mmCIF file of C-alpha atoms in Angstrom:
data_model
loop_
_atom_site.group_PDB
_atom_site.id
_atom_site.type_symbol
_atom_site.label_atom_id
_atom_site.label_comp_id
_atom_site.label_asym_id
_atom_site.label_seq_id
_atom_site.Cartn_x
_atom_site.Cartn_y
_atom_site.Cartn_z
ATOM 1 C CA MET P 28 7.321 0.124 -10.561
ATOM 2 C CA ASP P 29 7.308 1.215 -14.201
ATOM 3 C CA ARG P 30 6.322 4.894 -14.198
ATOM 4 C CA THR P 31 6.548 5.306 -17.994
ATOM 5 C CA GLN P 32 2.797 4.687 -18.124
ATOM 6 C CA PRO P 33 1.061 7.644 -16.472
ATOM 7 C CA ALA P 34 -1.801 6.921 -14.133
ATOM 8 C CA ILE P 35 -5.266 8.426 -14.417
ATOM 9 C CA ALA P 36 -7.607 9.159 -11.516
ATOM 10 C CA ALA P 37 -11.327 9.015 -12.265
ATOM 11 C CA THR P 38 -14.664 8.812 -10.529
ATOM 12 C CA LEU P 39 -16.730 5.933 -11.936
ATOM 13 C CA THR P 40 -20.215 4.590 -11.434
ATOM 14 C CA VAL P 41 -20.073 0.806 -11.859
ATOM 15 C CA ARG P 42 -22.873 -1.780 -12.023
ATOM 16 C CA VAL P 43 -22.217 -4.864 -9.895
ATOM 17 C CA PRO P 44 -24.583 -7.822 -10.465
ATOM 18 C CA ILE P 45 -26.563 -9.019 -7.445
ATOM 19 C CA ASN P 46 -25.047 -12.529 -7.691
ATOM 20 C CA ALA P 47 -21.421 -11.341 -7.951
ATOM 21 C CA THR P 48 -18.996 -13.167 -5.672
ATOM 22 C CA GLY P 49 -17.114 -11.334 -2.962
ATOM 23 C CA SER P 50 -17.843 -7.884 -1.616
ATOM 24 C CA LEU P 51 -19.324 -5.019 -3.597
ATOM 25 C CA ALA P 52 -15.876 -3.399 -3.666
ATOM 26 C CA ASP P 53 -14.393 -6.623 -5.109
ATOM 27 C CA GLY P 54 -17.120 -6.786 -7.756
ATOM 28 C CA ALA P 55 -16.680 -3.138 -8.713
ATOM 29 C CA THR P 56 -12.897 -3.419 -9.037
ATOM 30 C CA ARG P 57 -13.270 -6.558 -11.195
ATOM 31 C CA VAL P 58 -15.480 -4.565 -13.583
ATOM 32 C CA VAL P 59 -12.731 -1.937 -13.961
ATOM 33 C CA GLU P 60 -9.927 -4.507 -14.251
ATOM 34 C CA ARG P 61 -11.754 -6.253 -17.122
ATOM 35 C CA ILE P 62 -11.598 -3.157 -19.342
ATOM 36 C CA ASP P 63 -9.265 -4.047 -22.225
ATOM 37 C CA ALA P 64 -7.351 -0.757 -22.150
ATOM 38 C CA VAL P 65 -6.621 -0.968 -18.399
ATOM 39 C CA ASP P 66 -3.212 -2.429 -17.606
ATOM 40 C CA ARG P 67 -3.705 -2.339 -13.845
ATOM 41 C CA LEU P 68 -5.855 -0.842 -11.149
ATOM 42 C CA GLU P 69 -3.592 0.758 -8.546
ATOM 43 C CA ASP P 70 -6.193 2.062 -6.122
ATOM 44 C CA ALA P 71 -9.970 2.043 -5.676
ATOM 45 C CA THR P 72 -12.064 3.730 -3.007
ATOM 46 C CA VAL P 73 -15.799 3.109 -2.672
ATOM 47 C CA ARG P 74 -17.573 6.454 -2.378
ATOM 48 C CA GLY P 75 -21.180 5.341 -2.513
ATOM 49 C CA ILE P 76 -23.554 2.400 -3.010
ATOM 50 C CA ASP P 77 -27.029 2.389 -4.558
ATOM 51 C CA PRO P 78 -28.879 -0.965 -4.420
ATOM 52 C CA ALA P 79 -31.415 -1.796 -7.148
ATOM 53 C CA LEU P 80 -33.488 -4.812 -8.173
ATOM 54 C CA ASN P 81 -30.961 -6.587 -10.459
ATOM 55 C CA ASP P 82 -27.681 -4.918 -9.620
ATOM 56 C CA THR P 83 -26.027 -2.525 -7.212
ATOM 57 C CA THR P 84 -24.427 0.663 -8.444
ATOM 58 C CA VAL P 85 -21.120 1.504 -6.802
ATOM 59 C CA ASP P 86 -19.409 4.895 -7.049
ATOM 60 C CA LEU P 87 -15.624 4.485 -7.077
ATOM 61 C CA ARG P 88 -12.629 6.771 -7.128
ATOM 62 C CA VAL P 89 -9.965 4.802 -8.998
ATOM 63 C CA ARG P 90 -6.373 5.180 -10.042
ATOM 64 C CA VAL P 91 -5.637 3.141 -13.164
ATOM 65 C CA VAL P 92 -2.733 2.672 -15.540
ATOM 66 C CA PHE P 93 -3.588 2.074 -19.173
ATOM 67 C CA SER P 94 -1.833 -0.436 -21.390
ATOM 68 C CA ASP P 95 0.309 0.728 -24.306
ATOM 69 C CA LEU P 96 -1.012 3.794 -26.076
ATOM 70 C CA ALA P 97 -4.665 3.390 -25.118
ATOM 71 C CA ARG P 98 -4.526 6.636 -23.162
ATOM 72 C CA ARG P 99 -3.168 9.663 -24.941
ATOM 73 C CA ASP P 100 -5.076 12.281 -22.953
ATOM 74 C CA GLU P 101 -7.970 12.622 -20.500
ATOM 75 C CA THR P 102 -10.575 12.454 -23.285
ATOM 76 C CA ASP P 103 -9.161 9.147 -24.561
ATOM 77 C CA ALA P 104 -9.025 7.793 -21.009
ATOM 78 C CA LYS P 105 -12.661 8.739 -20.401
ATOM 79 C CA THR P 106 -13.697 7.099 -23.697
ATOM 80 C CA GLU P 107 -11.802 3.876 -22.889
ATOM 81 C CA LEU P 108 -13.274 3.668 -19.379
ATOM 82 C CA ALA P 109 -16.813 4.435 -20.562
ATOM 83 C CA ALA P 110 -16.587 1.633 -23.137
ATOM 84 C CA GLY P 111 -16.122 -0.956 -20.378
ATOM 85 C CA VAL P 112 -18.942 -3.404 -19.739
ATOM 86 C CA GLY P 113 -20.641 -2.485 -16.467
ATOM 87 C CA ILE P 114 -19.443 1.124 -16.453
ATOM 88 C CA LYS P 115 -22.461 3.384 -16.067
ATOM 89 C CA ALA P 116 -20.722 6.780 -15.849
ATOM 90 C CA VAL P 117 -17.224 8.286 -15.901
ATOM 91 C CA GLU P 118 -16.509 11.640 -14.262
ATOM 92 C CA ASN P 119 -13.566 13.722 -13.100
ATOM 93 C CA VAL P 120 -10.808 12.140 -15.207
ATOM 94 C CA GLU P 121 -7.460 13.645 -14.227
ATOM 95 C CA PRO P 122 -3.849 12.724 -14.914
ATOM 96 C CA GLU P 123 -1.916 11.635 -11.844
ATOM 97 C CA PRO P 124 1.609 13.013 -11.551
ATOM 98 C CA ALA P 125 4.418 10.505 -11.837
ATOM 99 C CA GLU P 126 6.028 9.653 -8.539
ATOM 100 C CA THR P 127 9.531 11.024 -8.606
ATOM 101 C CA ALA P 128 11.961 11.446 -5.763
ATOM 102 C CA GLU P 129 13.458 14.889 -5.347
ATOM 103 C CA PRO P 130 17.188 14.622 -5.942
ATOM 104 C CA GLU P 131 19.385 15.362 -2.987
ATOM 105 C CA ARG P 132 21.326 18.593 -3.293
ATOM 106 C CA SER P 133 24.793 19.100 -1.973
ATOM 107 C CA PRO P 134 25.371 21.953 0.528
ATOM 108 C CA ALA P 135 27.202 23.890 -2.211
ATOM 109 C CA THR P 136 23.980 24.129 -4.286
ATOM 110 C CA LEU P 137 21.701 25.278 -1.442
ATOM 111 C CA SER P 138 20.505 28.862 -1.695
ATOM 112 C CA ALA P 139 19.832 31.277 1.140
ATOM 113 C CA VAL P 140 16.089 30.597 0.833
ATOM 114 C CA ASP P 141 16.560 26.873 1.491
#
């Protein structure tokens, strides 16, 4: 996996049309995946559902990776997500740490506290 593009975690409120195909979770993730600045959606967890007359609002916790330089900081990420069609609200935008393996240390480099 290419970890040069940092991931962002955010809580989103997404509108899913009543006639959308698949489950509400599928519809909500498609809304996020269609945002131009989003390269890929790595994880999505449904946190709440609010049915209405013409659509259903779904609260999601997502982990997304942005394409190219679309995300320079949390403010830019929030702006890019909020500009997506079907996104009602964006909250709690946080950078996700890159996944890195801790290098193995030889016995000669271990300290007494290890």
